[in-house]
XYZ file of C-alpha atoms in Angstrom:
135
model
C -6.093 10.725 -11.562
C -6.369 11.151 -7.796
C -5.621 14.832 -8.315
C -8.582 15.283 -10.674
C -11.164 13.754 -8.392
C -12.117 11.878 -11.574
C -13.609 15.079 -12.992
C -13.390 15.054 -16.818
C -12.781 18.834 -17.082
C -10.100 19.060 -14.367
C -6.875 20.855 -15.252
C -3.732 21.340 -13.192
C -2.759 24.998 -13.512
C 0.898 24.311 -12.756
C 1.616 21.290 -14.967
C -1.234 21.840 -17.492
C -2.196 18.147 -17.067
C -5.845 17.791 -17.905
C -8.884 15.549 -17.804
C -9.845 12.859 -15.359
C -6.591 10.978 -16.044
C -4.429 14.092 -15.897
C -2.625 13.619 -19.209
C 0.027 16.191 -19.949
C -0.546 18.335 -23.108
C 0.446 16.409 -26.193
C -0.698 13.524 -28.331
C -0.937 10.567 -25.961
C -2.168 7.151 -27.008
C -4.438 8.342 -29.768
C -5.844 11.467 -28.091
C -6.166 14.444 -30.383
C -5.175 17.873 -29.095
C -5.229 20.920 -31.328
C -6.765 24.382 -31.554
C -10.240 22.863 -31.982
C -10.376 19.825 -29.746
C -8.633 18.415 -26.681
C -9.630 14.768 -26.181
C -7.960 14.624 -22.772
C -11.326 15.993 -21.569
C -13.433 13.303 -23.275
C -14.158 10.726 -20.555
C -14.474 7.734 -22.870
C -11.562 8.482 -25.199
C -9.245 9.493 -22.357
C -10.177 6.354 -20.339
C -9.340 4.147 -23.328
C -6.041 5.993 -23.774
C -5.320 5.571 -20.038
C -5.965 1.823 -20.297
C -3.594 1.546 -23.267
C -0.955 3.538 -21.434
C -1.279 1.486 -18.232
C -1.001 -1.713 -20.259
C 2.223 -0.389 -21.783
C 3.652 0.601 -18.346
C 2.693 -2.803 -16.907
C 4.530 -4.443 -19.804
C 7.602 -2.442 -18.834
C 7.451 -2.984 -15.055
C 5.426 -6.219 -14.584
C 3.598 -4.995 -11.458
C 0.295 -3.050 -11.354
C 1.187 -1.084 -8.242
C 4.527 -0.106 -9.723
C 2.651 0.819 -12.910
C 0.341 3.122 -10.959
C 3.337 4.756 -9.290
C 5.031 5.091 -12.679
C 1.940 6.794 -14.050
C 2.371 9.407 -11.334
C 6.154 9.697 -11.269
C 7.279 8.494 -14.703
C 8.200 5.049 -15.978
C 11.895 5.866 -16.222
C 12.022 7.095 -12.639
C 10.354 3.933 -11.340
C 12.577 1.687 -13.476
C 15.596 3.527 -12.036
C 14.310 3.067 -8.479
C 13.806 -0.684 -9.125
C 17.325 -0.958 -10.534
C 18.875 0.927 -7.588
C 17.054 -1.086 -4.942
C 16.542 -4.455 -6.610
C 12.875 -4.387 -5.573
C 10.379 -4.939 -8.378
C 7.477 -4.712 -5.914
C 5.921 -1.331 -5.034
C 5.365 -2.153 -1.360
C 9.020 -3.290 -0.915
C 10.226 -0.242 -2.846
C 8.068 1.971 -0.620
C 10.063 0.867 2.411
C 13.301 2.168 0.846
C 11.839 5.656 0.368
C 13.390 5.813 -3.145
C 10.196 7.189 -4.702
C 9.075 10.803 -4.342
C 6.896 11.499 -1.306
C 3.949 12.308 -3.553
C 4.366 8.988 -5.351
C 4.660 7.079 -2.076
C 1.159 8.317 -1.238
C -0.294 8.010 -4.739
C -0.927 4.241 -4.879
C -2.511 4.087 -1.385
C -4.740 7.086 -2.359
C -5.919 5.252 -5.477
C -6.578 2.073 -3.512
C -8.518 4.092 -0.912
C -10.647 5.623 -3.700
C -11.387 2.133 -5.074
C -12.313 0.844 -1.648
C -14.538 3.876 -1.045
C -16.348 3.350 -4.381
C -16.589 -0.467 -4.171
C -17.515 -1.788 -0.717
C -16.443 -5.335 -1.738
C -12.965 -4.174 -2.726
C -11.485 -4.527 0.806
C -12.396 -8.225 0.794
C -10.599 -8.810 -2.537
C -7.569 -6.809 -1.380
C -7.380 -8.702 1.906
C -7.511 -12.028 0.024
C -4.899 -10.954 -2.515
C -2.447 -9.784 0.146
C -3.369 -12.404 2.741
C -4.242 -9.701 5.308
C -5.946 -10.423 8.613
C -9.382 -8.671 8.545
C -9.082 -7.946 12.291
C -6.194 -5.481 11.711
């Protein structure tokens, strides 16, 4: 999603991932793709599919940050990294450098986009992670 800039018509020329949520070609979570229609490019339908998919990933991993990383790098890859390290927390796992470089940056990029779009988001993030606002 960070790669698309949240543009509904975005397409990655290399991977063929498309839409604002960068779904790979194929039938994902109720999205239709055929010779006539590709619902990856429908903002509402693709957002609903993304929400269903993230809920599934969260059910597998139990952590939203790990779920975001798994969306980028694959659920199996993140599960394997958790098993290898014993860390079921994205920030702890990040310190081990077991995730791909792109994935290590992915979650912070998404959080930065949220903070940029919602000025009150930093306050909620600081409270959640017990961060000192003077840092």
